[in-house]
C-alpha cells in the first residue's frame, strides 16, 4: 500500500517554479464517448474512496485509472435519472476517459504520476477550463470556452489529477440557483438548500460523483456547502492559492480551496494548489510560508495542549437562541467541545467577541469591488459573449434574485467614500479577533459554520426576486473572509432530522497546516462523516454523460 509520505512526496513544488501548461483549443461538445472494448473486472468500490485507497488499489492491480473514471461517469449517469434531480453537475469532461488511459500508461511505465495521479476532481464552474464550457451557473455563458486554463486547473493536472466535471453553482457566485442548470438540491433532504455558491461541488462530493472538489469562497462558499454535506472544506489564507482564471466577485475576499470527504485528502489537494503564482500577485506573500507538505501535522494527538476559543454568540442577527434549529446545532457544538477536551485541548468559552454581531453587516457593506473586477476580468476574454456586468443584466435572463442583487452593484467603485468605511470596519474586526486570541493565548477559534440547519427551498426561487427561503440562516462564515484568516469546516454530527452540522477551526494567516492537524485529530476521534442515504449504486452500462445531473 502506498504510504501517505509516498503520496505527498514532491507534492509542494509550488514556489513559483512550475510553468503553466499551454491552453488546449479546438474542442467542441461535451458528450463523453466511452470505448467499446470491455475492461477487465473492476471490483474497487468508489463510494467514500480516498486518494490513498485509490492509489493502493492501482498498485495492487485491483483498479485502473480508466476503470475508476468509468465508475464515476456511470454514477453520474445513474444519479441523473433520480427525481428530483440534484443538479450537481454542469458539464462532464469529454476527454476524461482518454486522459485516464494516458495515466494508466504512465502508471505501468513509471508508477504514479505525482500525488494526485488519476484523482477525479469536481471543479466549480466559476473556474476556467479550455476543454469544457465555463458558465458561471448562467445560461448566458453556456457555450463559452475560455482560451486558457486557470492556474489551479494547471496545477491539479500537473499533479496528475483529472478534471472530471464542472459543477453547478449559484449564478455568478451567489446562493444555490441559476439560469444555467436550475436549483441545486441537498441530498440529505432534497427539499432543503445545499448552501452556496459552491453547492454543486458540495453535493457532488457528498454523493460520490467525484473524489475531491474545488470550491470558491468569497463569503463562505466552500465552507457552507461542506458543512451541510458532512464534508471537509478549507478556505485558505487569502494570499495562499492563485485566483488567476476565476471570475471574481470581491477580490479582497475571493479565494479557492478543497472540498473533500476527509481531512487527509484536503491536505493533499492543498499541497498541489498552494503557493506563488506570478499571474496573481497577492500570492507573493505566500513565499516562504508554504510547508513541504500540509500532511505533516496530520496526527491523532494534534489537539493535545492546543488552546481553542469557542465563539458562542451567534453572528447572524436573524437567528434566535430559542429557535429549535439553533438548539439542535448547539447540542452538536457542545458535544464537539467535549470531544476536543477529551482529546487534550484546553477549550475556553468566548461568550462574546467584540464586534462579532456586526460581522455580517460589515461584510454586506462591500458592494464596491464587483463591477470593476468583473468588467476587467471579462475584458481579458475577447470571445466572451458579454463584456460587462451591465450587459449581462440587460439581457433579463439572470435569475431574478441574483439580478436584483447584482443591480445594486452597478455604478459603484472602490473610489467611493463608502469603500473606505468598509475597509476601516473590516480592519477593526481583524484587530478585535487578533486581540482576543492574544489576550486569551489562543491557537485557534471554533464556532458552528451555521447556527441553524439549512432551510427549505422556496417554490418560487427560480422566479421571485425576493423568495422567502431564509437562505443562510445562522451564518457564521463571514468572520474568516472579513479577517482574511484561514478556516476549515469539519463534520460534527447530525441533527435529529439527519441534517449535517459542521464546526470550523479558524487560525491566524498561513496556519493551514495547524488547522488541518486539529481537524484531522477531531475527525479521527469522532468519525462524523456519513454519506446521504438512498443514493444509487454504480450503473454498469455505458453512460451518456450530459449536463445538468
Short mmCIF file of C-alpha atoms in Angstrom, two decimals:
data_model
loop_
_atom_site.label_atom_id
_atom_site.label_comp_id
_atom_site.label_asym_id
_atom_site.label_seq_id
_atom_site.Cartn_x
_atom_site.Cartn_y
_atom_site.Cartn_z
CA UNK A 1 0.00 0.00 0.00
CA UNK A 2 1.27 3.46 -0.84
CA UNK A 3 2.10 5.45 2.27
CA UNK A 4 0.96 9.00 2.95
CA UNK A 5 4.59 10.06 2.67
CA UNK A 6 4.82 8.49 -0.80
CA UNK A 7 1.63 10.22 -1.89
CA UNK A 8 2.89 13.53 -0.58
CA UNK A 9 6.41 13.28 -1.95
CA UNK A 10 7.06 16.17 -4.27
CA UNK A 11 3.59 17.50 -3.56
CA UNK A 12 4.77 21.01 -2.93
CA UNK A 13 6.89 22.20 -5.84
CA UNK A 14 4.62 25.26 -5.74
CA UNK A 15 7.04 28.09 -5.09
CA UNK A 16 6.77 29.84 -8.40
CA UNK A 17 8.70 27.24 -10.39
CA UNK A 18 6.06 25.28 -12.31
CA UNK A 19 5.17 26.75 -15.71
CA UNK A 20 1.57 26.85 -16.80
CA UNK A 21 0.60 24.27 -19.42
CA UNK A 22 -0.40 25.61 -22.84
CA UNK A 23 -4.12 26.02 -23.40
CA UNK A 24 -5.95 23.35 -25.33
CA UNK A 25 -8.05 24.64 -28.20
CA UNK A 26 -10.44 23.47 -30.87
CA UNK A 27 -12.66 21.36 -28.65
CA UNK A 28 -16.38 21.04 -29.31
CA UNK A 29 -19.21 19.27 -27.49
CA UNK A 30 -19.37 17.85 -24.02
CA UNK A 31 -20.74 14.34 -24.51
CA UNK A 32 -18.49 11.59 -23.17
CA UNK A 33 -17.91 8.68 -25.56
CA UNK A 34 -16.85 5.52 -23.72
CA UNK A 35 -14.78 2.95 -25.57
CA UNK A 36 -16.44 -0.19 -26.85
CA UNK A 37 -13.71 -2.52 -25.58
CA UNK A 38 -14.71 -4.02 -22.21
CA UNK A 39 -12.43 -3.55 -19.21
CA UNK A 40 -11.34 -6.37 -17.01
CA UNK A 41 -13.36 -6.67 -13.80
CA UNK A 42 -13.02 -3.62 -11.57
CA UNK A 43 -14.03 -4.60 -8.06
CA UNK A 44 -12.98 -1.38 -6.35
CA UNK A 45 -15.84 0.44 -4.61
CA UNK A 46 -15.69 4.19 -5.24
CA UNK A 47 -18.20 5.20 -2.58
CA UNK A 48 -16.30 7.12 0.13
CA UNK A 49 -12.99 6.25 -1.57
CA UNK A 50 -9.87 8.22 -0.63
CA UNK A 51 -6.77 9.21 -2.55
CA UNK A 52 -4.63 6.71 -0.63
CA UNK A 53 -7.20 3.96 -1.17
CA UNK A 54 -7.32 4.54 -4.92
CA UNK A 55 -3.55 4.53 -5.25
CA UNK A 56 -3.28 1.35 -3.18
CA UNK A 57 -5.87 -0.35 -5.39
CA UNK A 58 -3.97 0.70 -8.50
CA UNK A 59 -0.70 -0.56 -7.06
CA UNK A 60 -2.28 -3.95 -6.29
CA UNK A 61 -3.80 -4.27 -9.76
CA UNK A 62 -7.35 -4.10 -8.39
CA UNK A 63 -8.11 -0.85 -10.21
CA UNK A 64 -7.11 1.05 -13.33
CA UNK A 65 -7.49 4.75 -13.89
CA UNK A 66 -9.88 4.10 -16.77
CA UNK A 67 -11.95 1.83 -14.55
CA UNK A 68 -12.10 4.47 -11.83
CA UNK A 69 -13.25 7.18 -14.23
CA UNK A 70 -15.84 4.85 -15.74
CA UNK A 71 -17.21 4.16 -12.26
CA UNK A 72 -17.73 7.87 -11.65
CA UNK A 73 -19.23 8.54 -15.07
CA UNK A 74 -21.64 5.66 -14.57
CA UNK A 75 -22.59 7.01 -11.17
CA UNK A 76 -23.22 10.47 -12.60
CA UNK A 77 -25.45 8.95 -15.30
CA UNK A 78 -27.35 6.86 -12.73
CA UNK A 79 -27.98 9.77 -10.39
CA UNK A 80 -29.28 11.93 -13.24
CA UNK A 81 -32.33 9.67 -13.52
CA UNK A 82 -33.40 10.11 -9.89
CA UNK A 83 -36.01 12.88 -9.49
CA UNK A 84 -35.97 15.43 -8.09
CA UNK A 85 -32.60 15.92 -9.72
CA UNK A 86 -29.79 17.18 -7.53
CA UNK A 87 -28.42 19.33 -10.39
CA UNK A 88 -24.87 19.00 -9.10
CA UNK A 89 -23.05 18.55 -12.42
CA UNK A 90 -22.98 21.21 -15.12
CA UNK A 91 -20.75 19.60 -17.77
CA UNK A 92 -18.59 16.48 -17.99
CA UNK A 93 -15.07 16.44 -19.39
CA UNK A 94 -15.34 14.83 -22.87
CA UNK A 95 -11.71 13.70 -22.65
CA UNK A 96 -11.85 12.15 -19.18
CA UNK A 97 -11.53 8.57 -20.41
CA UNK A 98 -8.71 9.29 -22.86
CA UNK A 99 -6.85 11.16 -20.10
CA UNK A 100 -7.39 8.16 -17.82
CA UNK A 101 -5.91 5.79 -20.40
CA UNK A 102 -2.85 8.01 -20.72
CA UNK A 103 -2.40 7.95 -16.96
CA UNK A 104 -2.73 4.17 -16.97
CA UNK A 105 0.13 4.03 -19.45
CA UNK A 106 2.21 6.29 -17.22
CA UNK A 107 1.39 4.14 -14.20
CA UNK A 108 2.52 0.95 -15.94
CA UNK A 109 5.76 2.54 -17.15
CA UNK A 110 6.72 4.74 -14.23
CA UNK A 111 4.32 4.32 -11.33
CA UNK A 112 2.02 7.10 -10.06
CA UNK A 113 2.47 10.50 -11.63
CA UNK A 114 2.63 12.91 -8.72
CA UNK A 115 0.40 12.80 -5.61
CA UNK A 116 -2.95 13.23 -7.41
CA UNK A 117 -2.40 10.55 -10.05
CA UNK A 118 -5.80 9.82 -11.64
CA UNK A 119 -7.79 11.56 -8.92
CA UNK A 120 -11.12 12.73 -10.44
CA UNK A 121 -11.81 16.35 -9.48
CA UNK A 122 -15.14 18.18 -9.48
CA UNK A 123 -14.45 21.85 -10.29
CA UNK A 124 -16.76 24.75 -9.55
CA UNK A 125 -17.89 26.27 -12.84
CA UNK A 126 -16.53 29.66 -11.87
CA UNK A 127 -13.07 28.46 -12.88
CA UNK A 128 -11.76 28.47 -16.46
CA UNK A 129 -11.16 25.31 -18.45
CA UNK A 130 -10.43 25.09 -22.15
CA UNK A 131 -11.99 21.65 -22.66
CA UNK A 132 -15.37 22.36 -21.04
CA UNK A 133 -17.63 25.41 -21.03
CA UNK A 134 -17.22 27.84 -18.16
CA UNK A 135 -20.75 29.03 -17.44
CA UNK A 136 -20.69 30.68 -14.01
CA UNK A 137 -24.06 28.96 -13.49
CA UNK A 138 -25.66 31.13 -16.18
CA UNK A 139 -27.40 30.27 -19.44
CA UNK A 140 -25.71 33.36 -20.90
CA UNK A 141 -22.32 31.58 -20.88
CA UNK A 142 -23.49 28.06 -21.74
CA UNK A 143 -21.29 27.95 -24.86
CA UNK A 144 -18.32 29.94 -23.55
CA UNK A 145 -14.98 28.12 -23.88
CA UNK A 146 -12.13 30.20 -22.39
CA UNK A 147 -8.86 30.09 -24.27
CA UNK A 148 -6.84 29.37 -21.15
CA UNK A 149 -6.89 27.12 -18.11
CA UNK A 150 -6.95 28.67 -14.67
CA UNK A 151 -3.74 28.29 -12.66
CA UNK A 152 -5.47 25.95 -10.21
CA UNK A 153 -6.54 23.71 -13.11
CA UNK A 154 -3.00 23.54 -14.47
CA UNK A 155 -1.60 22.75 -11.05
CA UNK A 156 -4.12 19.98 -10.45
CA UNK A 157 -3.34 18.44 -13.83
CA UNK A 158 0.40 18.76 -13.23
CA UNK A 159 -0.15 16.83 -10.01
CA UNK A 160 -1.79 14.04 -12.01
CA UNK A 161 -5.47 14.85 -11.46
CA UNK A 162 -8.29 14.58 -13.99
CA UNK A 163 -10.85 17.40 -14.07
CA UNK A 164 -13.82 15.05 -14.33
CA UNK A 165 -16.61 17.62 -14.46
CA UNK A 166 -17.61 21.21 -13.84
CA UNK A 167 -20.18 21.65 -11.08
CA UNK A 168 -23.33 23.71 -10.96
CA UNK A 169 -23.23 26.86 -8.84
CA UNK A 170 -25.32 29.77 -7.74
CA UNK A 171 -25.47 32.12 -10.70
CA UNK A 172 -22.44 34.40 -10.77
CA UNK A 173 -21.37 33.04 -7.36
CA UNK A 174 -24.32 33.59 -5.07
CA UNK A 175 -26.82 31.19 -3.47
CA UNK A 176 -27.83 27.83 -4.98
CA UNK A 177 -29.83 28.52 -8.14
CA UNK A 178 -29.05 29.85 -11.60
CA UNK A 179 -30.45 30.20 -15.09
CA UNK A 180 -27.93 27.68 -16.42
CA UNK A 181 -28.83 24.47 -14.61
CA UNK A 182 -31.58 25.28 -12.13
CA UNK A 183 -31.86 24.60 -8.41
CA UNK A 184 -29.16 22.58 -6.66
CA UNK A 185 -30.71 20.28 -4.03
CA UNK A 186 -29.37 18.94 -0.76
CA UNK A 187 -29.14 15.11 -0.94
CA UNK A 188 -29.66 14.77 2.83
CA UNK A 189 -33.10 16.32 2.27
CA UNK A 190 -33.95 17.36 -1.27
CA UNK A 191 -36.42 19.97 -0.06
CA UNK A 192 -33.56 21.84 1.64
CA UNK A 193 -30.96 24.16 0.18
CA UNK A 194 -27.38 22.90 -0.30
CA UNK A 195 -25.82 26.22 0.74
CA UNK A 196 -23.85 28.06 -1.88
CA UNK A 197 -22.49 29.15 -4.09
CA UNK A 198 -20.28 26.06 -4.47
CA UNK A 199 -23.35 23.91 -3.89
CA UNK A 200 -22.76 21.67 -6.89
CA UNK A 201 -19.30 20.73 -5.69
CA UNK A 202 -20.60 20.04 -2.19
CA UNK A 203 -23.41 17.81 -3.47
CA UNK A 204 -21.14 16.03 -5.95
CA UNK A 205 -18.54 15.09 -3.37
CA UNK A 206 -21.19 14.16 -0.79
CA UNK A 207 -22.86 11.64 -3.12
CA UNK A 208 -19.55 10.40 -4.56
CA UNK A 209 -19.72 11.77 -8.10
CA UNK A 210 -16.03 12.63 -7.84
CA UNK A 211 -13.24 12.05 -5.37
CA UNK A 212 -12.26 15.60 -4.42
CA UNK A 213 -13.66 19.01 -5.25
CA UNK A 214 -12.66 22.62 -5.67
CA UNK A 215 -14.89 25.40 -4.41
CA UNK A 216 -14.62 29.17 -4.38
CA UNK A 217 -15.12 31.16 -1.21
CA UNK A 218 -15.89 34.88 -1.22
CA UNK A 219 -18.04 34.87 1.90
CA UNK A 220 -18.29 31.19 2.76
CA UNK A 221 -18.99 29.31 -0.45
CA UNK A 222 -16.54 26.49 0.31
CA UNK A 223 -17.40 26.02 3.96
CA UNK A 224 -21.17 26.40 3.70
CA UNK A 225 -21.75 23.55 1.21
CA UNK A 226 -19.12 21.46 3.01
CA UNK A 227 -20.82 21.91 6.39
CA UNK A 228 -24.32 20.96 5.19
CA UNK A 229 -23.00 17.88 3.35
CA UNK A 230 -20.80 16.40 6.12
CA UNK A 231 -17.63 17.33 4.24
CA UNK A 232 -14.30 18.95 4.95
CA UNK A 233 -13.98 22.40 3.41
CA UNK A 234 -10.91 24.61 3.66
CA UNK A 235 -10.85 28.33 2.98
CA UNK A 236 -7.13 29.16 2.83
CA UNK A 237 -5.41 32.38 3.76
CA UNK A 238 -6.35 34.87 1.06
CA UNK A 239 -2.86 35.00 -0.47
CA UNK A 240 -2.13 31.25 -0.50
CA UNK A 241 -3.94 29.96 -3.62
CA UNK A 242 -3.93 31.67 -7.02
CA UNK A 243 -7.23 33.06 -8.29
CA UNK A 244 -5.97 33.55 -11.86
CA UNK A 245 -8.59 32.24 -14.26
CA UNK A 246 -11.51 32.58 -11.86
CA UNK A 247 -14.32 35.09 -12.32
CA UNK A 248 -14.02 37.46 -9.34
CA UNK A 249 -16.74 38.69 -7.02
CA UNK A 250 -14.90 40.71 -4.37
CA UNK A 251 -11.15 40.32 -4.97
CA UNK A 252 -10.18 41.26 -1.41
CA UNK A 253 -12.08 38.23 -0.10
CA UNK A 254 -12.15 35.81 -3.09
CA UNK A 255 -10.21 32.57 -2.82
CA UNK A 256 -10.40 28.87 -3.75
CA UNK A 257 -9.81 25.68 -1.82
CA UNK A 258 -10.51 21.96 -1.43
CA UNK A 259 -13.81 20.28 -0.58
CA UNK A 260 -13.30 16.63 0.36
CA UNK A 261 -14.65 13.76 2.40
CA UNK A 262 -11.53 13.50 4.56
CA UNK A 263 -9.03 15.91 6.07
CA UNK A 264 -6.11 13.95 4.61
CA UNK A 265 -7.44 14.38 1.08
CA UNK A 266 -7.90 18.11 1.68
CA UNK A 267 -4.26 18.39 2.76
CA UNK A 268 -3.02 16.51 -0.31
CA UNK A 269 -5.07 18.74 -2.63
CA UNK A 270 -3.78 21.86 -0.87
CA UNK A 271 -0.22 20.66 -1.46
CA UNK A 272 -0.92 20.73 -5.19
CA UNK A 273 -2.59 24.14 -5.43
CA UNK A 274 -0.87 26.36 -2.83
CA UNK A 275 1.88 28.85 -3.50
CA UNK A 276 3.07 31.81 -5.51
CA UNK A 277 1.73 32.48 -9.00
CA UNK A 278 3.08 35.49 -10.85
CA UNK A 279 -0.33 35.95 -12.51
CA UNK A 280 -1.95 36.57 -9.12
CA UNK A 281 0.49 38.95 -7.41
CA UNK A 282 -1.13 38.74 -3.95
CA UNK A 283 0.21 35.17 -3.69
CA UNK A 284 3.73 36.60 -3.42
CA UNK A 285 3.00 36.86 0.31
CA UNK A 286 2.91 33.05 0.44
CA UNK A 287 6.60 32.75 -0.44
CA UNK A 288 8.40 31.17 2.49
CA UNK A 289 5.12 30.32 4.22
CA UNK A 290 4.26 27.08 2.42
CA UNK A 291 5.42 23.92 4.21
CA UNK A 292 6.97 20.96 2.42
CA UNK A 293 3.62 19.22 2.82
CA UNK A 294 0.35 20.06 4.54
CA UNK A 295 0.12 16.42 5.60
CA UNK A 296 2.97 16.89 8.07
CA UNK A 297 0.79 17.78 11.07
CA UNK A 298 -1.94 15.19 10.48
CA UNK A 299 -1.53 13.45 13.81
CA UNK A 300 -4.26 11.93 16.02
CA UNK A 301 -2.92 13.84 19.03
CA UNK A 302 -2.69 17.21 17.26
CA UNK A 303 -5.28 18.78 19.62
CA UNK A 304 -3.38 17.81 22.77
CA UNK A 305 -2.35 21.03 24.50
CA UNK A 306 -3.99 23.29 21.91
CA UNK A 307 -5.80 26.32 23.29
CA UNK A 308 -9.12 26.69 21.49
CA UNK A 309 -11.54 29.57 21.94
CA UNK A 310 -15.20 28.73 21.27
CA UNK A 311 -17.38 31.56 19.98
CA UNK A 312 -20.83 31.00 21.44
CA UNK A 313 -22.55 34.20 20.32
CA UNK A 314 -24.46 33.97 17.00
CA UNK A 315 -23.01 36.19 14.30
CA UNK A 316 -26.27 36.24 12.32
CA UNK A 317 -28.80 38.54 13.96
CA UNK A 318 -31.66 36.70 12.24
CA UNK A 319 -31.17 33.60 14.34
CA UNK A 320 -32.73 33.42 17.78
CA UNK A 321 -31.33 31.29 20.57
CA UNK A 322 -34.84 29.96 21.27
CA UNK A 323 -35.21 28.55 17.75
CA UNK A 324 -35.46 24.77 17.59
CA UNK A 325 -32.81 24.64 14.88
CA UNK A 326 -30.41 26.69 16.97
CA UNK A 327 -30.85 24.28 19.86
CA UNK A 328 -30.18 21.30 17.60
CA UNK A 329 -26.93 22.80 16.33
CA UNK A 330 -25.86 24.00 19.78
CA UNK A 331 -26.19 20.44 21.11
CA UNK A 332 -23.76 19.23 18.45
CA UNK A 333 -21.34 22.09 19.21
CA UNK A 334 -21.45 21.19 22.91
CA UNK A 335 -20.65 17.58 22.02
CA UNK A 336 -17.78 18.73 19.79
CA UNK A 337 -16.33 20.86 22.60
CA UNK A 338 -16.46 17.86 24.94
CA UNK A 339 -14.77 15.72 22.29
CA UNK A 340 -11.98 18.29 21.87
CA UNK A 341 -11.43 18.40 25.62
CA UNK A 342 -11.24 14.61 25.67
CA UNK A 343 -8.52 14.89 23.01
CA UNK A 344 -6.44 17.11 25.30
CA UNK A 345 -7.38 20.57 24.10
CA UNK A 346 -7.80 23.46 26.51
CA UNK A 347 -11.16 24.93 25.48
CA UNK A 348 -12.05 28.46 26.54
CA UNK A 349 -15.63 29.62 26.11
CA UNK A 350 -15.78 33.05 24.47
CA UNK A 351 -19.37 34.02 25.08
CA UNK A 352 -18.70 37.22 23.17
CA UNK A 353 -16.02 38.67 20.91
CA UNK A 354 -16.12 42.42 20.47
CA UNK A 355 -17.92 43.32 17.26
CA UNK A 356 -18.86 39.74 16.37
CA UNK A 357 -22.54 40.55 15.87
CA UNK A 358 -21.57 43.27 13.36
CA UNK A 359 -19.57 40.95 11.11
CA UNK A 360 -22.33 40.03 8.67
CA UNK A 361 -23.48 43.64 8.40
CA UNK A 362 -19.94 44.87 7.76
CA UNK A 363 -19.36 42.25 5.07
CA UNK A 364 -22.52 43.37 3.27
CA UNK A 365 -21.13 46.92 3.00
CA UNK A 366 -18.72 45.83 0.27
CA UNK A 367 -20.66 46.47 -2.92
CA UNK A 368 -17.80 48.46 -4.41
CA UNK A 369 -15.41 45.89 -5.89
CA UNK A 370 -17.61 43.68 -8.04
CA UNK A 371 -18.41 45.70 -11.16
CA UNK A 372 -14.83 46.91 -11.67
CA UNK A 373 -13.42 43.43 -11.11
CA UNK A 374 -15.98 41.70 -13.32
CA UNK A 375 -15.55 44.13 -16.20
CA UNK A 376 -11.76 43.87 -16.02
CA UNK A 377 -11.99 40.07 -15.98
CA UNK A 378 -14.35 39.88 -18.96
CA UNK A 379 -12.13 42.26 -20.92
CA UNK A 380 -9.46 39.53 -20.85
CA UNK A 381 -11.76 37.28 -22.90
CA UNK A 382 -12.47 38.61 -26.37
CA UNK A 383 -14.60 35.57 -27.12
CA UNK A 384 -16.82 36.03 -24.05
CA UNK A 385 -20.47 36.58 -25.04
CA UNK A 386 -20.72 39.64 -22.76
CA UNK A 387 -18.06 42.14 -21.81
CA UNK A 388 -19.57 43.97 -18.84
CA UNK A 389 -21.70 43.32 -15.79
CA UNK A 390 -24.23 45.85 -17.08
CA UNK A 391 -24.54 43.99 -20.41
CA UNK A 392 -25.18 40.74 -18.56
CA UNK A 393 -28.00 42.28 -16.55
CA UNK A 394 -29.57 43.96 -19.58
CA UNK A 395 -30.30 40.53 -21.07
CA UNK A 396 -33.02 39.94 -18.48
CA UNK A 397 -32.05 36.26 -18.30
CA UNK A 398 -30.24 36.19 -14.95
CA UNK A 399 -32.13 34.56 -12.08
CA UNK A 400 -34.40 37.31 -10.66
CA UNK A 401 -32.98 37.16 -7.13
CA UNK A 402 -29.43 37.29 -8.42
CA UNK A 403 -30.22 40.05 -10.92
CA UNK A 404 -31.71 42.14 -8.14
CA UNK A 405 -28.56 41.81 -6.08
CA UNK A 406 -26.23 42.45 -8.99
CA UNK A 407 -28.14 45.57 -9.99
CA UNK A 408 -27.24 47.06 -6.61
CA UNK A 409 -23.56 46.74 -7.57
CA UNK A 410 -23.74 48.85 -10.72
CA UNK A 411 -22.14 52.28 -10.71
CA UNK A 412 -20.06 51.67 -7.59
CA UNK A 413 -16.28 51.73 -7.47
CA UNK A 414 -13.50 51.36 -4.94
CA UNK A 415 -13.02 55.13 -5.14
CA UNK A 416 -16.37 55.76 -3.44
CA UNK A 417 -16.22 57.07 0.17
CA UNK A 418 -18.31 54.13 1.33
CA UNK A 419 -15.49 51.77 0.44
CA UNK A 420 -13.24 53.45 2.97
CA UNK A 421 -15.93 52.95 5.60
CA UNK A 422 -16.00 49.26 4.78
CA UNK A 423 -12.21 48.89 4.91
CA UNK A 424 -11.97 50.64 8.28
CA UNK A 425 -14.74 48.48 9.75
CA UNK A 426 -13.06 45.35 8.38
CA UNK A 427 -9.77 46.33 10.00
CA UNK A 428 -11.50 46.87 13.35
CA UNK A 429 -12.86 43.34 13.25
CA UNK A 430 -9.46 41.92 12.33
CA UNK A 431 -7.83 43.74 15.24
CA UNK A 432 -10.56 42.62 17.64
CA UNK A 433 -10.14 38.98 16.64
CA UNK A 434 -6.35 39.13 16.93
CA UNK A 435 -6.60 40.88 20.29
CA UNK A 436 -8.99 38.24 21.62
CA UNK A 437 -6.64 35.48 20.51
CA UNK A 438 -3.64 37.25 22.03
CA UNK A 439 -5.36 38.10 25.33
CA UNK A 440 -6.57 34.50 25.77
CA UNK A 441 -3.37 32.94 24.34
CA UNK A 442 -5.43 31.05 21.76
CA UNK A 443 -4.15 28.93 18.89
CA UNK A 444 -7.49 28.85 17.06
CA UNK A 445 -11.15 29.80 17.28
CA UNK A 446 -14.03 27.34 16.91
CA UNK A 447 -17.67 28.03 16.04
CA UNK A 448 -20.54 26.39 14.18
CA UNK A 449 -20.40 27.09 10.45
CA UNK A 450 -24.16 27.67 10.69
CA UNK A 451 -26.12 28.11 13.90
CA UNK A 452 -29.18 26.65 12.17
CA UNK A 453 -29.78 23.72 9.76
CA UNK A 454 -30.32 24.56 6.07
CA UNK A 455 -33.80 25.87 5.37
CA UNK A 456 -36.31 24.68 2.79
CA UNK A 457 -36.07 25.72 -0.85
CA UNK A 458 -38.82 28.19 -1.74
CA UNK A 459 -41.12 27.01 -4.53
CA UNK A 460 -40.65 30.29 -6.40
CA UNK A 461 -36.88 30.54 -6.01
CA UNK A 462 -36.34 30.49 -9.78
CA UNK A 463 -38.85 33.27 -10.45
CA UNK A 464 -39.18 35.52 -7.42
CA UNK A 465 -36.60 38.28 -6.84
CA UNK A 466 -37.39 38.02 -3.11
CA UNK A 467 -38.03 34.33 -2.32
CA UNK A 468 -38.87 33.62 1.30
CA UNK A 469 -36.42 30.82 1.93
CA UNK A 470 -34.42 32.29 4.85
CA UNK A 471 -31.29 31.29 2.97
CA UNK A 472 -28.11 31.11 5.08
CA UNK A 473 -29.93 31.37 8.41
CA UNK A 474 -27.41 31.27 11.25
CA UNK A 475 -24.45 32.11 9.02
CA UNK A 476 -21.14 32.38 10.91
CA UNK A 477 -18.85 32.02 7.89
CA UNK A 478 -18.04 35.69 7.28
CA UNK A 479 -15.54 36.10 10.12
CA UNK A 480 -12.91 34.26 8.05
CA UNK A 481 -13.12 36.24 4.78
CA UNK A 482 -13.55 39.51 6.64
CA UNK A 483 -10.29 38.96 8.53
CA UNK A 484 -8.55 37.12 5.68
CA UNK A 485 -7.74 34.25 8.05
CA UNK A 486 -7.91 30.56 7.07
CA UNK A 487 -10.76 28.36 8.31
CA UNK A 488 -11.64 24.69 7.91
CA UNK A 489 -15.04 23.15 8.49
CA UNK A 490 -15.27 19.53 9.56
CA UNK A 491 -18.30 17.27 10.23
CA UNK A 492 -19.59 17.49 13.80
CA UNK A 493 -22.61 15.20 13.66
CA UNK A 494 -26.25 15.41 12.64
CA UNK A 495 -29.49 16.96 13.83
CA UNK A 496 -32.34 14.64 14.87
CA UNK A 497 -33.66 15.07 11.30
CA UNK A 498 -30.41 13.72 9.84
CA UNK A 499 -29.03 17.05 8.63
CA UNK A 500 -25.24 17.50 8.88
CA UNK A 501 -23.72 20.04 11.24
CA UNK A 502 -20.24 21.48 10.66
CA UNK A 503 -17.84 23.23 13.01
CA UNK A 504 -15.00 25.49 11.94
CA UNK A 505 -11.46 25.90 13.18
CA UNK A 506 -10.07 29.36 12.30
CA UNK A 507 -6.47 30.45 12.85
CA UNK A 508 -4.09 33.27 12.07
CA UNK A 509 -2.80 33.70 8.49
CA UNK A 510 -0.85 30.79 7.00
CA UNK A 511 -1.71 28.35 9.80
CA UNK A 512 -3.38 25.87 7.43
CA UNK A 513 -1.09 23.01 8.48
CA UNK A 514 -2.01 23.50 12.14
CA UNK A 515 -5.73 23.77 11.38
CA UNK A 516 -5.61 20.63 9.23
CA UNK A 517 -3.94 18.87 12.15
CA UNK A 518 -6.70 19.92 14.56
CA UNK A 519 -9.39 18.92 12.09
CA UNK A 520 -7.67 15.56 11.49
CA UNK A 521 -7.48 14.75 15.18
CA UNK A 522 -11.15 15.64 15.63
CA UNK A 523 -12.17 13.67 12.53
CA UNK A 524 -10.24 10.56 13.50
CA UNK A 525 -11.62 10.54 17.02
CA UNK A 526 -15.26 11.17 16.10
CA UNK A 527 -15.90 9.74 12.62
CA UNK A 528 -18.89 12.00 11.99
CA UNK A 529 -18.74 11.81 8.18
CA UNK A 530 -21.70 9.86 6.81
CA UNK A 531 -22.97 9.91 3.20
CA UNK A 532 -26.63 10.62 2.48
CA UNK A 533 -28.88 7.59 2.49
CA UNK A 534 -30.71 6.23 -0.53
CA UNK A 535 -28.20 7.18 -3.20
CA UNK A 536 -27.82 4.83 -6.18
CA UNK A 537 -25.10 2.27 -6.64
CA UNK A 538 -22.94 2.10 -9.72
CA UNK A 539 -24.69 1.72 -13.05
CA UNK A 540 -22.95 -0.93 -15.14
CA UNK A 541 -23.61 0.28 -18.65
CA UNK A 542 -22.19 2.87 -20.99
CA UNK A 543 -23.39 6.23 -19.65
CA UNK A 544 -24.34 9.15 -21.81
CA UNK A 545 -22.90 11.80 -19.52
CA UNK A 546 -24.68 15.05 -20.21
CA UNK A 547 -25.11 18.34 -18.45
CA UNK A 548 -27.39 19.08 -15.54
CA UNK A 549 -27.08 15.98 -13.34
#
